[in-house]
Each structure stands twice: as C-alpha cells, then as structure tokens.
PDB file of C-alpha atoms in Angstrom:
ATOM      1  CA  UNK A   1     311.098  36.435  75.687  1.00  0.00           C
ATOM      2  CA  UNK A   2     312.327  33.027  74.297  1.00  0.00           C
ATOM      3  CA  UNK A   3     315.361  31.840  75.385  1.00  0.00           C
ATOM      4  CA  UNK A   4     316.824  32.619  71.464  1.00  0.00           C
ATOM      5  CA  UNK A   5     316.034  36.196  71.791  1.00  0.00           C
ATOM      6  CA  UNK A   6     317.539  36.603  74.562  1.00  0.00           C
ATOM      7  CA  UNK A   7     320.514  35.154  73.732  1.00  0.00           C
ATOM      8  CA  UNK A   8     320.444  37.794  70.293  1.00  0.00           C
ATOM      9  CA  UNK A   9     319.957  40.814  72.801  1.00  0.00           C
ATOM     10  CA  UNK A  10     322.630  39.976  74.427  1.00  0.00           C
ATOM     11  CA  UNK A  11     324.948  39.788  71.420  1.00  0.00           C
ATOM     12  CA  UNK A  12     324.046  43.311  70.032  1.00  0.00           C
ATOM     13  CA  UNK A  13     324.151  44.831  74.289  1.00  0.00           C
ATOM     14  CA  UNK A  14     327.799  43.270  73.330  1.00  0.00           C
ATOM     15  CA  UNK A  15     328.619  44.709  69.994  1.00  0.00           C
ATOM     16  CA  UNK A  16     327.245  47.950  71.563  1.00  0.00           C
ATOM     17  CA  UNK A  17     329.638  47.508  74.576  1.00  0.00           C
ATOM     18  CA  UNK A  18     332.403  47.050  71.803  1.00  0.00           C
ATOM     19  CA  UNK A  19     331.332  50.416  70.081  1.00  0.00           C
ATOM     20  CA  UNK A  20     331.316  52.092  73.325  1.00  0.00           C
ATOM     21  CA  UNK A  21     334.632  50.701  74.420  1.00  0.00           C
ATOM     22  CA  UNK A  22     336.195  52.074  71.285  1.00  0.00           C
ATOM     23  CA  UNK A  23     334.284  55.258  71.106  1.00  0.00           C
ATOM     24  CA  UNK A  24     335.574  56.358  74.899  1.00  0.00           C
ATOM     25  CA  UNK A  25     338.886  54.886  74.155  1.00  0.00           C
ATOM     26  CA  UNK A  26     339.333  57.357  71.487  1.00  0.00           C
ATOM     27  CA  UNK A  27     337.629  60.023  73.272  1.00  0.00           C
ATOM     28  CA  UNK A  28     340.870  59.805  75.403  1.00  0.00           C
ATOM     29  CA  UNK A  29     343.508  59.466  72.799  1.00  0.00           C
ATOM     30  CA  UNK A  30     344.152  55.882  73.709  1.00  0.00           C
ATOM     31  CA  UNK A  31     342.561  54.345  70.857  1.00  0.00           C
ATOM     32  CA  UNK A  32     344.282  51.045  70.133  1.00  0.00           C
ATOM     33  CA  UNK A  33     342.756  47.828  68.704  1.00  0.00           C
ATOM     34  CA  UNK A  34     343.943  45.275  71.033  1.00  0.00           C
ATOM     35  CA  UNK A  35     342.381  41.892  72.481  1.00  0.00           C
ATOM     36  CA  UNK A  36     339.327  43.686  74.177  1.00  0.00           C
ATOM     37  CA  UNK A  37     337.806  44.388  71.477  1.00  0.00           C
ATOM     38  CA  UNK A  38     338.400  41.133  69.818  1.00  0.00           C
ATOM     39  CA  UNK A  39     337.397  39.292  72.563  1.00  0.00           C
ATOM     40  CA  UNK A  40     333.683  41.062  72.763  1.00  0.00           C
ATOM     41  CA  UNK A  41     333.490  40.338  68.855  1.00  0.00           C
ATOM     42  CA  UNK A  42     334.092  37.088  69.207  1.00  0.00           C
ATOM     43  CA  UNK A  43     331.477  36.683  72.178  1.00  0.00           C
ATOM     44  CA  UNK A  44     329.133  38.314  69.996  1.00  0.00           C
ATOM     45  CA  UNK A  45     329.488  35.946  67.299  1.00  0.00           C
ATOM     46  CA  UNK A  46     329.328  32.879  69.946  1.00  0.00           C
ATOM     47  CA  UNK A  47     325.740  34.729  70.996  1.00  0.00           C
ATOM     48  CA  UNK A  48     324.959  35.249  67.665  1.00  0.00           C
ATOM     49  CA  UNK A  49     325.379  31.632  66.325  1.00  0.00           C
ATOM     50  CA  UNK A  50     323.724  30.047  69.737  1.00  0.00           C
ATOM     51  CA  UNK A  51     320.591  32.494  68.400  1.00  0.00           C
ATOM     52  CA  UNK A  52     320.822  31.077  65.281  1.00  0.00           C
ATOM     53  CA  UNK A  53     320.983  27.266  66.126  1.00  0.00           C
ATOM     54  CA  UNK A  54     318.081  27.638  68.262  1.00  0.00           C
ATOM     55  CA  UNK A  55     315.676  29.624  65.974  1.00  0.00           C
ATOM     56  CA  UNK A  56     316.295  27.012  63.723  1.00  0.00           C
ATOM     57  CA  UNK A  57     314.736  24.630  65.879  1.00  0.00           C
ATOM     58  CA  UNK A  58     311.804  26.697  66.797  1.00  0.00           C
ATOM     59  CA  UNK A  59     311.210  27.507  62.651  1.00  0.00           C
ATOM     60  CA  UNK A  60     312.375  23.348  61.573  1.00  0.00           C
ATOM     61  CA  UNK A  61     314.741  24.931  59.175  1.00  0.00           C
ATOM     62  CA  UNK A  62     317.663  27.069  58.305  1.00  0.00           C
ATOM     63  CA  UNK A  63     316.286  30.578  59.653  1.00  0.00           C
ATOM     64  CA  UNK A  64     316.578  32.657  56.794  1.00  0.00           C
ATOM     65  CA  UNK A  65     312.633  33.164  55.711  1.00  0.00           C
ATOM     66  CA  UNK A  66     311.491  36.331  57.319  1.00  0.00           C
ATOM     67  CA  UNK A  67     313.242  40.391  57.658  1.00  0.00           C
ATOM     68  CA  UNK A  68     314.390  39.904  61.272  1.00  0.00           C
ATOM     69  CA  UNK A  69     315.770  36.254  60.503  1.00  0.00           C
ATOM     70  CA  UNK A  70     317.958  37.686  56.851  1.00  0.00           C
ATOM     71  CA  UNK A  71     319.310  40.444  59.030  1.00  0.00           C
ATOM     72  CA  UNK A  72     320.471  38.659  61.939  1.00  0.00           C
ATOM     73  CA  UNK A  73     321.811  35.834  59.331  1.00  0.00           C
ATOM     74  CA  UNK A  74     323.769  38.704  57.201  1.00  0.00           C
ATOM     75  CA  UNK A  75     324.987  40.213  60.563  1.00  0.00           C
ATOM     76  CA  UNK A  76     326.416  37.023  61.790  1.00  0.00           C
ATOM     77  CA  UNK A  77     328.182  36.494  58.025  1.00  0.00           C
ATOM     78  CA  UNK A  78     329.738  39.528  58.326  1.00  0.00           C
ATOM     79  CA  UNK A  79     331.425  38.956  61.567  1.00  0.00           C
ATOM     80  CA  UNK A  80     332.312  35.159  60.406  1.00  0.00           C
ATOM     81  CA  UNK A  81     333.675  36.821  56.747  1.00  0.00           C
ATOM     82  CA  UNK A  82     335.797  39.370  58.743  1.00  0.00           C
ATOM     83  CA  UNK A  83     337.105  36.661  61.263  1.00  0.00           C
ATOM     84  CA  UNK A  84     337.860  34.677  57.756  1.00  0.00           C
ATOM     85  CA  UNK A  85     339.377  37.130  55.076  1.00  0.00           C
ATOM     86  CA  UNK A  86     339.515  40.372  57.508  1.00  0.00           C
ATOM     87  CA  UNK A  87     342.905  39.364  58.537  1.00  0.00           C
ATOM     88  CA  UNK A  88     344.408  38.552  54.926  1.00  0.00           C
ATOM     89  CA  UNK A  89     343.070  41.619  53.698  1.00  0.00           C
ATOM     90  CA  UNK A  90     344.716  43.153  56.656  1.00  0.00           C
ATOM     91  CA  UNK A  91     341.903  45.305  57.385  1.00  0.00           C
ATOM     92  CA  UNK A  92     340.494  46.641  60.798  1.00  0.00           C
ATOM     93  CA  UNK A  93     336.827  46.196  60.882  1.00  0.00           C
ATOM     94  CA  UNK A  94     336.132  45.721  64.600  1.00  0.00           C
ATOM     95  CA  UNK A  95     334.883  47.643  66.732  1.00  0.00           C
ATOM     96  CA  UNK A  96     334.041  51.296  65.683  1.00  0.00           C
ATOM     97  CA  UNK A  97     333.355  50.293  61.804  1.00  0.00           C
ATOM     98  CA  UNK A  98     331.268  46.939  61.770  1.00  0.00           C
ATOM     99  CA  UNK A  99     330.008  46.579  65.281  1.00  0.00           C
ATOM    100  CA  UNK A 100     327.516  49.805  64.820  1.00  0.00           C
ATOM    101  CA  UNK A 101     326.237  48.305  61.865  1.00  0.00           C
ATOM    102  CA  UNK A 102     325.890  44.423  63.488  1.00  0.00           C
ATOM    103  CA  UNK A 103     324.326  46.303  66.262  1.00  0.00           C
ATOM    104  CA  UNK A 104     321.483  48.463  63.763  1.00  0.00           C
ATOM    105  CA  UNK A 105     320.723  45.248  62.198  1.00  0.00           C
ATOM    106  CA  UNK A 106     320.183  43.195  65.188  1.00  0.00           C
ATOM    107  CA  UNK A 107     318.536  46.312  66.790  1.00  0.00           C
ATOM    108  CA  UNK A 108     315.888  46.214  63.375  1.00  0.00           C
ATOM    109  CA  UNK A 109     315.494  42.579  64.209  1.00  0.00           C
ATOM    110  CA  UNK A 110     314.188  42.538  67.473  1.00  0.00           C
ATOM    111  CA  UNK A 111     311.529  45.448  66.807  1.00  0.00           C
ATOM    112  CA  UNK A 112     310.308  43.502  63.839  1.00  0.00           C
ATOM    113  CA  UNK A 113     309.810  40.537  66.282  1.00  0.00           C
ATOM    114  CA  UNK A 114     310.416  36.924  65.280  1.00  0.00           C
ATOM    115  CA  UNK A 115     307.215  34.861  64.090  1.00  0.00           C
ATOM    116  CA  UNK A 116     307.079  30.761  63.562  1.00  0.00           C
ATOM    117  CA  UNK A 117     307.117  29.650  59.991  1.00  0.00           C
ATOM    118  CA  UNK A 118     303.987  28.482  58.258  1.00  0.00           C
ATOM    119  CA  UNK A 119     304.530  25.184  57.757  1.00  0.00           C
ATOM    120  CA  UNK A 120     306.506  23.382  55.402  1.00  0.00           C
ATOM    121  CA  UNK A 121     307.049  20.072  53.259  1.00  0.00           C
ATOM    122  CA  UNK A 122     310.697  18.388  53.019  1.00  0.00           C
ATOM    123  CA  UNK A 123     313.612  20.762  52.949  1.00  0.00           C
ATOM    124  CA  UNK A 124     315.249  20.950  50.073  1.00  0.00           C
ATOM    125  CA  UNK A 125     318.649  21.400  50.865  1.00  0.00           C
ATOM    126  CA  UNK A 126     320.092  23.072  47.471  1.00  0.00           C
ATOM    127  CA  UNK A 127     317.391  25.899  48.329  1.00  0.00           C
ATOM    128  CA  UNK A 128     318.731  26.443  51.693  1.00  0.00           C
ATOM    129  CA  UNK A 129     322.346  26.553  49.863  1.00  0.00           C
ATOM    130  CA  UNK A 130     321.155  28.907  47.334  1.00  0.00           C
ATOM    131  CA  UNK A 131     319.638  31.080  50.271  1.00  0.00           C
ATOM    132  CA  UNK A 132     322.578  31.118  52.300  1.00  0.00           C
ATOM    133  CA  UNK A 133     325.316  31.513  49.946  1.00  0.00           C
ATOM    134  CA  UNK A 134     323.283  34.521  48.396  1.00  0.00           C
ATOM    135  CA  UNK A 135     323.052  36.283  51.906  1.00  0.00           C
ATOM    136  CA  UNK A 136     326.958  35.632  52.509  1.00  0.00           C
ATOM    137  CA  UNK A 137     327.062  37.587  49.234  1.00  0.00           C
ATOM    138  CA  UNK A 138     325.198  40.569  50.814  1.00  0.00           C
ATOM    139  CA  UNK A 139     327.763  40.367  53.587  1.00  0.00           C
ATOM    140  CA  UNK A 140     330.603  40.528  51.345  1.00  0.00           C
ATOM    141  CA  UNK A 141     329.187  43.415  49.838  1.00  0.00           C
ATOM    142  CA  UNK A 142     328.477  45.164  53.102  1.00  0.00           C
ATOM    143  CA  UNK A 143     331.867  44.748  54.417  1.00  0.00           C
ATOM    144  CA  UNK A 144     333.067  46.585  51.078  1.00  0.00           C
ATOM    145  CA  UNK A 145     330.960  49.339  52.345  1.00  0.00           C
ATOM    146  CA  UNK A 146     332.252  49.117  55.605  1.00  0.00           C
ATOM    147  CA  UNK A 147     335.825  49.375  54.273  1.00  0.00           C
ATOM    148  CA  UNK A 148     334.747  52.307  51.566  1.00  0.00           C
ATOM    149  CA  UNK A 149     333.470  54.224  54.992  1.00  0.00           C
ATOM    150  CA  UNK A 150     337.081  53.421  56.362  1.00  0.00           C
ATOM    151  CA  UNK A 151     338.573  54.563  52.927  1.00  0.00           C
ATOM    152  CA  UNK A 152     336.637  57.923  53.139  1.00  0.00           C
ATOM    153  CA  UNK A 153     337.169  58.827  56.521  1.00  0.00           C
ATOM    154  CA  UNK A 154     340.995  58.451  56.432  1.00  0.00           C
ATOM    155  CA  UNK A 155     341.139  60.835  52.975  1.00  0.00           C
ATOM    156  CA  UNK A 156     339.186  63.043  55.136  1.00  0.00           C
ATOM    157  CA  UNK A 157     341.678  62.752  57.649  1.00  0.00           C
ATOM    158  CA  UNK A 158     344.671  63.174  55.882  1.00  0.00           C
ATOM    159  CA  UNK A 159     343.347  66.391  53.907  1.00  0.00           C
ATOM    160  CA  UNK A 160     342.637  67.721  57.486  1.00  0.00           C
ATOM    161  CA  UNK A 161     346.080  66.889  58.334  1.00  0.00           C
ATOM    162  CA  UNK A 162     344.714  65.224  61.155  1.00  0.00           C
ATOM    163  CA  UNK A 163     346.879  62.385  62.040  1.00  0.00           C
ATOM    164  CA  UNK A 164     346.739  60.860  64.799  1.00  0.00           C
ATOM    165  CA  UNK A 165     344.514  58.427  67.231  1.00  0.00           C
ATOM    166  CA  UNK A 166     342.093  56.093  65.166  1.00  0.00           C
ATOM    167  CA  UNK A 167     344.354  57.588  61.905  1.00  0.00           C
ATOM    168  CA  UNK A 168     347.255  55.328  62.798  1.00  0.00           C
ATOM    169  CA  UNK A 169     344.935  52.187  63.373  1.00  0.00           C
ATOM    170  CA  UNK A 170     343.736  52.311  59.437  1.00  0.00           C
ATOM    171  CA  UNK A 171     345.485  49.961  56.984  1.00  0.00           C
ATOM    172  CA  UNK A 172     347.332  52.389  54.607  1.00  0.00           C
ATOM    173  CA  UNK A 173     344.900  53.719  52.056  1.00  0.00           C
ATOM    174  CA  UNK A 174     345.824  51.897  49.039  1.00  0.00           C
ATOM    175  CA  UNK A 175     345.443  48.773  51.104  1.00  0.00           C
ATOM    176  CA  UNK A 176     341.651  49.855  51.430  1.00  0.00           C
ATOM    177  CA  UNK A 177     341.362  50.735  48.074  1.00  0.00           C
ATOM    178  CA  UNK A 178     342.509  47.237  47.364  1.00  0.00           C
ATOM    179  CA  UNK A 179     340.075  45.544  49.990  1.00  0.00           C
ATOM    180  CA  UNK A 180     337.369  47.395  48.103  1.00  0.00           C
ATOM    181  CA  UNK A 181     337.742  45.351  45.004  1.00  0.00           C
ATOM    182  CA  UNK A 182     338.313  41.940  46.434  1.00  0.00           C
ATOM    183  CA  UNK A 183     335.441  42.266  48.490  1.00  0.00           C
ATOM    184  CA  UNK A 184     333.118  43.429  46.056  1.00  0.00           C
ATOM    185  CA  UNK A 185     334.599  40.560  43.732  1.00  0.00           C
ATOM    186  CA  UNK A 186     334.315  37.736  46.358  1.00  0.00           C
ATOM    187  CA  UNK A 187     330.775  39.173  46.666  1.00  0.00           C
ATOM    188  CA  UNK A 188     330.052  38.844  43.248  1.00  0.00           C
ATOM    189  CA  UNK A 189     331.536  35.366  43.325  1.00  0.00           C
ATOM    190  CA  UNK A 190     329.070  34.527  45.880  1.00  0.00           C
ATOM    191  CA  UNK A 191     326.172  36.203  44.357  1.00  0.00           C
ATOM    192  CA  UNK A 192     326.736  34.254  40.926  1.00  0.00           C
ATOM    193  CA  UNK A 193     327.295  30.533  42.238  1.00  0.00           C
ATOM    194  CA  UNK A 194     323.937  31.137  44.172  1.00  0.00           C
ATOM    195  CA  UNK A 195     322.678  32.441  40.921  1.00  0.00           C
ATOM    196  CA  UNK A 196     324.324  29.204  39.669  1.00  0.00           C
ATOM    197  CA  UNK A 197     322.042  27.101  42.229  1.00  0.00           C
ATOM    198  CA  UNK A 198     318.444  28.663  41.047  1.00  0.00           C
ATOM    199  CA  UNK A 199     319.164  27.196  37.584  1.00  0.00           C
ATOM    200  CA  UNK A 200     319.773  23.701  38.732  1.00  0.00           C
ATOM    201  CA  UNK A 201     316.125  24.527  40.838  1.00  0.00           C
ATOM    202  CA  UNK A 202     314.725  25.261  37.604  1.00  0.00           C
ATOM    203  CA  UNK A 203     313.082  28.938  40.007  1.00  0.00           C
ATOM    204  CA  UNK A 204     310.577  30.744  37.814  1.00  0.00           C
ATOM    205  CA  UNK A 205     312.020  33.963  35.950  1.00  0.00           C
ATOM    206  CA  UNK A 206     308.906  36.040  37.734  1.00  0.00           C
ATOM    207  CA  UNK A 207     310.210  34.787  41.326  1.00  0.00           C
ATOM    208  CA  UNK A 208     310.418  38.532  42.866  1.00  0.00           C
ATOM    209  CA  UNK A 209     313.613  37.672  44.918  1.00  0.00           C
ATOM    210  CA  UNK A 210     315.558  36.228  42.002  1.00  0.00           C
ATOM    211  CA  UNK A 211     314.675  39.313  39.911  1.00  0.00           C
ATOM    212  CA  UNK A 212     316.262  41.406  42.910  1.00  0.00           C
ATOM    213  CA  UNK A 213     319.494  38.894  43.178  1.00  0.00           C
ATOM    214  CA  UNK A 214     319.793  39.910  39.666  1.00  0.00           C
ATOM    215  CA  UNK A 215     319.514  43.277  39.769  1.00  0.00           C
ATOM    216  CA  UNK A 216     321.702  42.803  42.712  1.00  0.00           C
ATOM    217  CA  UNK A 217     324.571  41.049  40.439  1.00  0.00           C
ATOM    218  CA  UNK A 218     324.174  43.773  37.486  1.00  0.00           C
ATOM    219  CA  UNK A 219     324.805  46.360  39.736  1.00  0.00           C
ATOM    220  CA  UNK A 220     328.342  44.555  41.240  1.00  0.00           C
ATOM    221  CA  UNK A 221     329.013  43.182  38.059  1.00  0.00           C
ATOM    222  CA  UNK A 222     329.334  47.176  36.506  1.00  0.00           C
ATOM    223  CA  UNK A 223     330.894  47.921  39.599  1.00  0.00           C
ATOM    224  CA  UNK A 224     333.648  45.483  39.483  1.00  0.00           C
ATOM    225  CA  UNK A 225     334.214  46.328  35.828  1.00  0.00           C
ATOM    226  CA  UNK A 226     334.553  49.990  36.369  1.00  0.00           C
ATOM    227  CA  UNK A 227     337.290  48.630  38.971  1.00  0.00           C
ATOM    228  CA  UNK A 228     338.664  46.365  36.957  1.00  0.00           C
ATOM    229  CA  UNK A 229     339.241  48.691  34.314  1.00  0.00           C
ATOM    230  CA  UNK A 230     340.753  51.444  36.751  1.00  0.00           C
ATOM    231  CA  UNK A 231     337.207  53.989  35.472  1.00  0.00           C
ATOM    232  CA  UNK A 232     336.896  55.233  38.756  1.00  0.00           C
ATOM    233  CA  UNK A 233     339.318  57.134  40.761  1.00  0.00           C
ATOM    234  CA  UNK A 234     340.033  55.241  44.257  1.00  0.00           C
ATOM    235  CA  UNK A 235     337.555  57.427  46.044  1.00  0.00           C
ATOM    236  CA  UNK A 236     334.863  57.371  43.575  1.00  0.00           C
ATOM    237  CA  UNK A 237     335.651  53.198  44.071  1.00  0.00           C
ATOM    238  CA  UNK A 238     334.599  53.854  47.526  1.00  0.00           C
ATOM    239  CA  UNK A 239     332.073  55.604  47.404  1.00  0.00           C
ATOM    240  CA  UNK A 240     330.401  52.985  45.087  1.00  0.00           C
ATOM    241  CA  UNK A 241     330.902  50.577  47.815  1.00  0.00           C
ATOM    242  CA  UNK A 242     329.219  52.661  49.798  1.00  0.00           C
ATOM    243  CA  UNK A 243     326.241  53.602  48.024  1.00  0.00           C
ATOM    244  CA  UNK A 244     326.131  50.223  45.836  1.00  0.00           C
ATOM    245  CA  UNK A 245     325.712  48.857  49.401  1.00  0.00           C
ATOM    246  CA  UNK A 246     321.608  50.532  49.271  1.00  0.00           C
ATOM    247  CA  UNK A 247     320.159  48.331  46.530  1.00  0.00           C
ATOM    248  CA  UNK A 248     320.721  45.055  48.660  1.00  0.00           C
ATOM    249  CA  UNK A 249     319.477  46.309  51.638  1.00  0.00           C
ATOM    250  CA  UNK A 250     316.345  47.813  50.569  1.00  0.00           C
ATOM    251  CA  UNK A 251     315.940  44.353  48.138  1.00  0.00           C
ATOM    252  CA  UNK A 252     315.506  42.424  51.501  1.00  0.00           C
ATOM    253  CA  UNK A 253     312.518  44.124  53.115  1.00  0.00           C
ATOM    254  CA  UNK A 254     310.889  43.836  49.192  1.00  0.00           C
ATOM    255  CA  UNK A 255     311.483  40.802  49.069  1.00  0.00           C
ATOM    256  CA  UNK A 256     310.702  39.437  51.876  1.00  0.00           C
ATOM    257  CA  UNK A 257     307.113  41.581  51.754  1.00  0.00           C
ATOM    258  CA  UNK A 258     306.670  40.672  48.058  1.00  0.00           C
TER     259      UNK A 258
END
C-alpha cells in the first residue's frame, strides 16, 4: 500500500477512535466534549491533508478526478469548514456527529481503490478552482445535514423528556435551526461562484457534471427560499437538510461514471 494510503487509513482508524471515544464516554454518562476529542480531529485532518498532498503528486494535479479522490477531498472540507465557521456558529460537530460520516467516506474510498490519472495537458488552474470550490460547496451542504441530524435528535430528546448526557452538549435548538440556514446559504454561495467559474470556461451546457451542479443549486436555491421565507417549520428545515443532503451525494458517483 502506497505510502498516501496509508497515511488516509490511518486518519479514518482516527476518526473511528474519536467515534469510539465518544460513543463509550456516553455509554458511561460522562459524555463531555473536551480536548480529546479535538485533538484526534485535528490529527485526522493533519493525516488527511498529508494524503492529499501526496496523491497529488502521484496524479500531477489537484486530486479531485475520480469517486475515492471527491470523497476524501469533501471529507477533508468538512473537517477544515467546521474548524473554520463550526466555532462561530457555535455548533458541536466533533466527534459523534461528523466523525462517523468522515469515517464512511474515507471507508468508501479505500474499497474503491485509488488509480493514476490518464494523462493530461497543462493544468488549467480556473478548472481546478471551479472543482474545488464546488466540492467545498458539497461540504457546506453536508455539514447542514450533519447539524439537521443534531436538530432532530435533540427534539427527539426533549419530547422524551430525556435530558441529560449528550442533551446538554447540543447548542440550544434555535441555535441549530439557525446553523441550518447559514450553512445551506454559505453552500449555495459556494455552489454559485463555482457556477460563476464554468462561464468564464465557456463548459458546454451538455457537460453531465455541470448539469448535476445545477440541479444541485436548484434544489438549495428552493431550499434556502422556503427558509428565507419562514415556509417550513424549523423541523421540516431540518429535515430538508437532511434529505436535500441525497441529491449531491448520489450526483458524485454519476458523475464521476458519466
């Protein structure tokens, strides 16, 4: 296994040590999101990025061509998203909520096995812009799923009347609610100025994966105005996170087998 790989199965072996951590810790009632978790996030994301830099090398470009490569590339923007906004959003993502899903992605990675480029003329580098500023638009929108899961589960819990534990670790409720819609709009954001980018590269209308980005932005775009115009209740917001979160996942593997 190349040195790359390694380095990639080591960061998800830590983001599952980080699930298991907080899965046992609340198993005994002593749930608390301190600096352990924090620290194997952030060793994850060191692992991550090392993977990253060097399967660029091995590929001669930004990795961000094949399945594997998107995932691991929307994985690692979710982590570097959360380490930038997370915190002025107030939100706690580590741990049990995003490191399962880092983990499934990075798991989906390494079974579908990481192939060399065919190869390729200059790099343009307003097409590796586009690319990567679209999948940090993906992440956005997967860490409003993320926080719609964490919006659910504490209306669950509080209709249960059962406080206490991982309860008292949630932001308050309305926070989430609130998360929901910047995320989704700083998604959209994202989405559009890559959007932006395929003009100036004058990409064919019939180019499968900037049909799907559309799609992609029509879908947010109704979302965000159903938000906007207070249409949904607060759960029904999360739940659109939630299940809005589908359409760009699935668009990755067509896309990328198109």
């Amino acid at each position: 296994m190349p040195l790359s790989q390694q380095l990639l199965l080591a960061a998800t072996l830590t983001f599952v040590g980080a699930v298991v951590q907080a899965l046992q810790a609340l198993k005994s009632g002593a749930w608390k999101q301190g600096r352990a978790q924090l620290m194997l996030m952030a060793g994850g994301f060191v692992l991550q990025t090392a993977f990253i830099y060097l399967r660029g090398q091995e590929v001669g470009q930004c990795p961000m061509k094949s399945l594997p490569d998107i995932l691991v590339f929307i994985a690692w923007s979710i982590l570097l998203l959360y380490f930038l906004v997370g915190p002025a959003f107030r939100l706690s993502l580590l741990g049990v909520f995003t490191a399962p899903l880092l983990s499934l992605m990075q798991i989906m990675a390494l079974v579908g096995g990481f192939a060399p480029y065919a190869p390729k003329g200059k790099i343009n580098a307003l097409v590796e812009l586009h690319a990567a500023v679209a999948l940090i638009a993906y992440a956005a929108f997967a860490l409003a799923c993320i926080t719609g899961v964490m919006y659910l589960i504490q209306e669950r819990l509080l209709k249960k009347h059962q406080i206490g534990g991982l309860f008292y670790q949630l932001p308050p409720i309305q926070g989430l609610s609130n998360a929901i819609q910047r995320l989704v709009r700083l998604g959209l954001l994202l989405l559009s100025i890559a959007l932006g980018i395929s003009f100036a590269l004058q990409t064919s209308v019939s180019n499968p994966k900037l049909i799907f980005s559309w799609v992609v932005w029509a879908l947010y775009a109704v979302i965000s105005i159903l938000m906007w115009r207070h249409f949904t209740s607060p759960r029904k917001t999360a739940w659109l996170a939630v299940i809005g979160f589908i359409l760009p996942f699935i668009s990755l593997w067509i896309v990328t087998h198109a």
